[in-house]
Amino acid sequence: VFEHELSLAALWEDILDRDTWLTILTKFIYTNHQTKTDPITGKITTTSQIRFPRFHQWRAVSKIANAAAVEGPGNNYLIQHSAGSGKTKTIAWMAHRAGRFIDASGKPIFDSVIVVTDRTVLDDNIKEGLDLLRASEGLVVNVDNELGSKSKTLEAALSRGGHIISCTIQTFPALAKMMEKSPALSGRNYCVIMDEAHSSQHGEA
């Protein structure tokens, strides 16, 4: 906060700006449905909550969206989140927005979005986050530890474009090899979102 600004200045200067507020309403807000089963009675209850992005989540996604629109594909960006600050949701919002990034001419910047995680537990959380935000059935394609059983489905999704592919660091090399070998996938632009980049990018990985 600058000296001449109030602590809540970002609310009316940034968030309540007309274009920003419309973007949040149409591209960020979603309803989270949770089902719980009582272990004693077996009664099932469903609760619903409307989820808004936190300021740092909105800012991170928006900054990269604006940068990608100007700079195009082929650039690296780093998002830093502290523990418990909603990293999974930021990744989900980023993946869904990146699949709809367009340049000045209205052409999609990326053909597909690939989300790579380095731990199975996190991978399950990412899948849940991506599924919560999906706009249509079949938009998110999850790749299990074995790529073989899903290779045809995956290649078809990549060929059509416009999908979000979720995989682990263990299956990413096989996915990359598929993209290199397939003539239908040559010359494509992909947005790769690496979860826990600091701990994943070492050695052969």
CSV table of C-alpha atoms in Angstrom, one decimal:
chain,number,residue,atom,x,y,z
A,1,VAL,CA,0.0,0.0,0.0
A,2,PHE,CA,1.4,3.4,-1.0
A,3,GLU,CA,1.6,6.2,1.5
A,4,HIS,CA,-1.3,8.1,0.0
A,5,GLU,CA,-3.6,5.1,-0.3
A,6,LEU,CA,-6.0,3.5,2.2
A,7,SER,CA,-5.6,-0.2,3.0
A,8,LEU,CA,-8.8,-1.1,1.1
A,9,ALA,CA,-8.0,1.1,-2.0
A,10,ALA,CA,-7.5,-2.1,-4.1
A,11,LEU,CA,-11.2,-3.0,-3.6
A,12,TRP,CA,-12.7,0.0,-5.4
A,13,GLU,CA,-9.7,0.8,-7.6
A,14,ASP,CA,-9.2,-2.8,-8.9
A,15,ILE,CA,-11.9,-5.2,-7.9
A,16,LEU,CA,-15.0,-3.0,-8.3
A,17,ASP,CA,-13.8,-1.7,-11.7
A,18,ARG,CA,-16.5,-2.5,-14.2
A,19,ASP,CA,-14.5,-4.7,-16.5
A,20,THR,CA,-12.7,-6.5,-13.6
A,21,TRP,CA,-16.0,-7.2,-11.8
A,22,LEU,CA,-17.6,-8.6,-14.9
A,23,THR,CA,-14.5,-10.9,-15.4
A,24,ILE,CA,-14.8,-12.2,-11.9
A,25,LEU,CA,-18.5,-12.8,-12.3
A,26,THR,CA,-18.1,-14.7,-15.6
A,27,LYS,CA,-14.7,-16.4,-15.2
A,28,PHE,CA,-13.9,-16.9,-11.5
A,29,ILE,CA,-17.0,-17.3,-9.4
A,30,TYR,CA,-18.4,-20.9,-9.1
A,31,THR,CA,-20.6,-22.9,-6.8
A,32,ASN,CA,-18.9,-25.6,-4.8
A,33,HIS,CA,-21.2,-28.5,-3.9
A,34,GLN,CA,-20.1,-30.9,-1.1
A,35,THR,CA,-21.8,-34.1,-0.1
A,36,LYS,CA,-21.3,-35.6,3.4
A,37,THR,CA,-22.5,-38.9,4.8
A,38,ASP,CA,-23.1,-39.2,8.5
A,39,PRO,CA,-21.1,-42.2,9.7
A,40,ILE,CA,-23.7,-43.2,12.3
A,41,THR,CA,-27.1,-42.5,10.6
A,42,GLY,CA,-26.0,-42.8,7.0
A,43,LYS,CA,-27.9,-39.6,6.2
A,44,ILE,CA,-26.5,-37.7,3.2
A,45,THR,CA,-26.4,-33.9,3.3
A,46,THR,CA,-25.4,-31.6,0.5
A,47,THR,CA,-24.2,-28.1,1.0
A,48,SER,CA,-23.4,-25.4,-1.6
A,49,GLN,CA,-21.1,-22.4,-1.3
A,50,ILE,CA,-20.4,-19.7,-3.8
A,51,ARG,CA,-16.6,-19.3,-4.1
A,52,PHE,CA,-14.9,-16.1,-5.0
A,53,PRO,CA,-11.1,-15.8,-5.8
A,54,ARG,CA,-8.9,-14.2,-3.2
A,55,PHE,CA,-7.2,-11.0,-4.3
A,56,HIS,CA,-3.8,-12.6,-4.9
A,57,GLN,CA,-5.4,-15.4,-6.9
A,58,TRP,CA,-7.3,-13.0,-9.2
A,59,ARG,CA,-4.2,-10.9,-9.6
A,60,ALA,CA,-1.9,-13.8,-10.5
A,61,VAL,CA,-4.3,-15.2,-13.1
A,62,SER,CA,-5.1,-11.8,-14.5
A,63,LYS,CA,-1.4,-10.7,-14.8
A,64,ILE,CA,-0.5,-13.8,-16.8
A,65,ALA,CA,-3.6,-13.5,-19.0
A,66,ASN,CA,-2.7,-10.0,-19.9
A,67,ALA,CA,1.0,-10.9,-20.5
A,68,ALA,CA,0.1,-13.9,-22.7
A,69,ALA,CA,-2.3,-11.8,-24.8
A,70,VAL,CA,0.6,-9.4,-25.6
A,71,GLU,CA,3.6,-11.7,-25.6
A,72,GLY,CA,2.1,-14.9,-27.0
A,73,PRO,CA,3.3,-18.4,-26.4
A,74,GLY,CA,6.8,-19.4,-25.5
A,75,ASN,CA,7.3,-17.5,-22.3
A,76,ASN,CA,7.9,-18.6,-18.7
A,77,TYR,CA,6.0,-17.1,-15.7
A,78,LEU,CA,6.4,-17.9,-12.0
A,79,ILE,CA,3.5,-17.7,-9.4
A,80,GLN,CA,4.5,-17.9,-5.8
A,81,HIS,CA,2.0,-18.9,-3.2
A,82,SER,CA,2.5,-19.4,0.5
A,83,ALA,CA,1.2,-22.5,2.3
A,84,GLY,CA,-2.6,-22.5,2.6
A,85,SER,CA,-3.2,-19.6,0.2
A,86,GLY,CA,-5.2,-21.6,-2.3
A,87,LYS,CA,-2.6,-22.8,-4.8
A,88,THR,CA,-4.8,-25.6,-6.2
A,89,LYS,CA,-7.7,-23.1,-7.0
A,90,THR,CA,-5.2,-20.7,-8.6
A,91,ILE,CA,-4.0,-23.6,-10.9
A,92,ALA,CA,-7.5,-24.5,-11.8
A,93,TRP,CA,-8.5,-20.9,-12.6
A,94,MET,CA,-5.3,-20.5,-14.6
A,95,ALA,CA,-5.9,-23.7,-16.6
A,96,HIS,CA,-9.4,-22.8,-17.5
A,97,ARG,CA,-8.5,-19.2,-18.4
A,98,ALA,CA,-5.4,-20.2,-20.4
A,99,GLY,CA,-7.5,-22.5,-22.6
A,100,ARG,CA,-9.4,-19.3,-23.6
A,101,PHE,CA,-6.5,-16.9,-24.0
A,102,ILE,CA,-6.8,-15.1,-27.4
A,103,ASP,CA,-4.4,-12.7,-29.1
A,104,ALA,CA,-5.3,-9.3,-30.6
A,105,SER,CA,-6.7,-10.9,-33.7
A,106,GLY,CA,-9.0,-13.2,-31.7
A,107,LYS,CA,-7.0,-16.4,-32.4
A,108,PRO,CA,-6.5,-18.8,-29.4
A,109,ILE,CA,-3.0,-18.6,-28.0
A,110,PHE,CA,-2.8,-22.2,-26.8
A,111,ASP,CA,-4.2,-25.3,-28.4
A,112,SER,CA,-4.4,-27.2,-25.1
A,113,VAL,CA,-3.4,-26.8,-21.5
A,114,ILE,CA,-1.4,-29.4,-19.6
A,115,VAL,CA,-1.3,-29.3,-15.8
A,116,VAL,CA,1.6,-31.3,-14.3
A,117,THR,CA,1.8,-32.3,-10.7
A,118,ASP,CA,4.6,-34.1,-8.8
A,119,ARG,CA,2.7,-35.9,-6.1
A,120,THR,CA,-0.3,-38.3,-6.4
A,121,VAL,CA,-2.1,-36.6,-3.5
A,122,LEU,CA,-1.7,-33.2,-5.1
A,123,ASP,CA,-2.8,-34.7,-8.4
A,124,ASP,CA,-6.1,-35.8,-6.9
A,125,ASN,CA,-6.6,-32.3,-5.5
A,126,ILE,CA,-5.8,-30.7,-8.9
A,127,LYS,CA,-8.3,-33.1,-10.6
A,128,GLU,CA,-11.0,-32.1,-8.1
A,129,GLY,CA,-10.3,-28.4,-8.6
A,130,LEU,CA,-10.3,-28.6,-12.4
A,131,ASP,CA,-13.5,-30.6,-12.3
A,132,LEU,CA,-15.2,-28.0,-10.1
A,133,LEU,CA,-14.6,-25.3,-12.7
A,134,ARG,CA,-15.2,-27.2,-15.9
A,135,ALA,CA,-17.8,-25.7,-18.2
A,136,SER,CA,-18.6,-28.8,-20.1
A,137,GLU,CA,-18.3,-32.6,-19.9
A,138,GLY,CA,-15.1,-33.9,-21.4
A,139,LEU,CA,-13.2,-30.7,-21.1
A,140,VAL,CA,-10.8,-32.1,-18.5
A,141,VAL,CA,-8.8,-35.2,-19.4
A,142,ASN,CA,-7.1,-36.9,-16.4
A,143,VAL,CA,-4.1,-39.1,-17.2
A,144,ASP,CA,-3.4,-41.8,-14.6
A,145,ASN,CA,0.0,-43.2,-13.8
A,146,GLU,CA,-0.3,-45.5,-16.8
A,147,LEU,CA,-0.7,-43.6,-20.1
A,148,GLY,CA,-1.3,-46.6,-22.3
A,149,SER,CA,-4.9,-47.2,-21.5
A,150,LYS,CA,-5.8,-43.6,-22.3
A,151,SER,CA,-3.4,-42.9,-25.1
A,152,LYS,CA,-6.1,-42.9,-27.9
A,153,THR,CA,-8.5,-40.7,-25.8
A,154,LEU,CA,-5.7,-38.4,-25.0
A,155,GLU,CA,-4.4,-38.1,-28.6
A,156,ALA,CA,-8.0,-37.4,-29.8
A,157,ALA,CA,-8.4,-34.7,-27.2
A,158,LEU,CA,-5.1,-33.1,-28.1
A,159,SER,CA,-6.0,-33.2,-31.8
A,160,ARG,CA,-9.3,-31.5,-31.3
A,161,GLY,CA,-7.7,-28.9,-29.0
A,162,GLY,CA,-9.3,-26.8,-26.3
A,163,HIS,CA,-8.9,-29.4,-23.6
A,164,ILE,CA,-7.2,-29.4,-20.2
A,165,ILE,CA,-4.9,-32.4,-19.7
A,166,SER,CA,-4.0,-33.3,-16.1
A,167,CYS,CA,-1.0,-35.6,-15.5
A,168,THR,CA,1.8,-36.4,-13.0
A,169,ILE,CA,5.5,-35.7,-13.6
A,170,GLN,CA,5.9,-39.5,-14.1
A,171,THR,CA,3.5,-39.6,-17.1
A,172,PHE,CA,4.6,-36.3,-18.6
A,173,PRO,CA,7.6,-37.7,-20.6
A,174,ALA,CA,5.3,-40.2,-22.3
A,175,LEU,CA,2.8,-37.5,-23.0
A,176,ALA,CA,5.6,-35.3,-24.5
A,177,LYS,CA,6.8,-38.2,-26.6
A,178,MET,CA,3.3,-38.7,-28.0
A,179,MET,CA,3.1,-35.0,-29.0
A,180,GLU,CA,6.4,-35.2,-30.7
A,181,LYS,CA,5.6,-38.3,-32.7
A,182,SER,CA,2.1,-37.5,-33.8
A,183,PRO,CA,1.9,-35.6,-37.1
A,184,ALA,CA,-1.5,-34.3,-36.2
A,185,LEU,CA,0.0,-32.5,-33.2
A,186,SER,CA,3.0,-30.8,-34.8
A,187,GLY,CA,3.1,-27.1,-34.8
A,188,ARG,CA,0.8,-26.8,-31.8
A,189,ASN,CA,1.2,-24.4,-28.9
A,190,TYR,CA,0.7,-25.7,-25.4
A,191,CYS,CA,0.4,-24.0,-22.0
A,192,VAL,CA,2.1,-26.2,-19.4
A,193,ILE,CA,1.3,-25.4,-15.8
A,194,MET,CA,3.9,-27.0,-13.5
A,195,ASP,CA,2.7,-27.5,-9.9
A,196,GLU,CA,5.5,-27.3,-7.2
A,197,ALA,CA,8.0,-26.2,-9.9
A,198,HIS,CA,10.8,-25.8,-7.4
A,199,SER,CA,10.7,-29.4,-6.3
A,200,SER,CA,9.8,-31.0,-9.7
A,201,GLN,CA,12.4,-29.6,-12.0
A,202,HIS,CA,15.5,-31.5,-11.0
A,203,GLY,CA,17.5,-34.4,-12.5
A,204,GLU,CA,15.9,-36.0,-15.5
A,205,ALA,CA,12.5,-34.6,-14.6
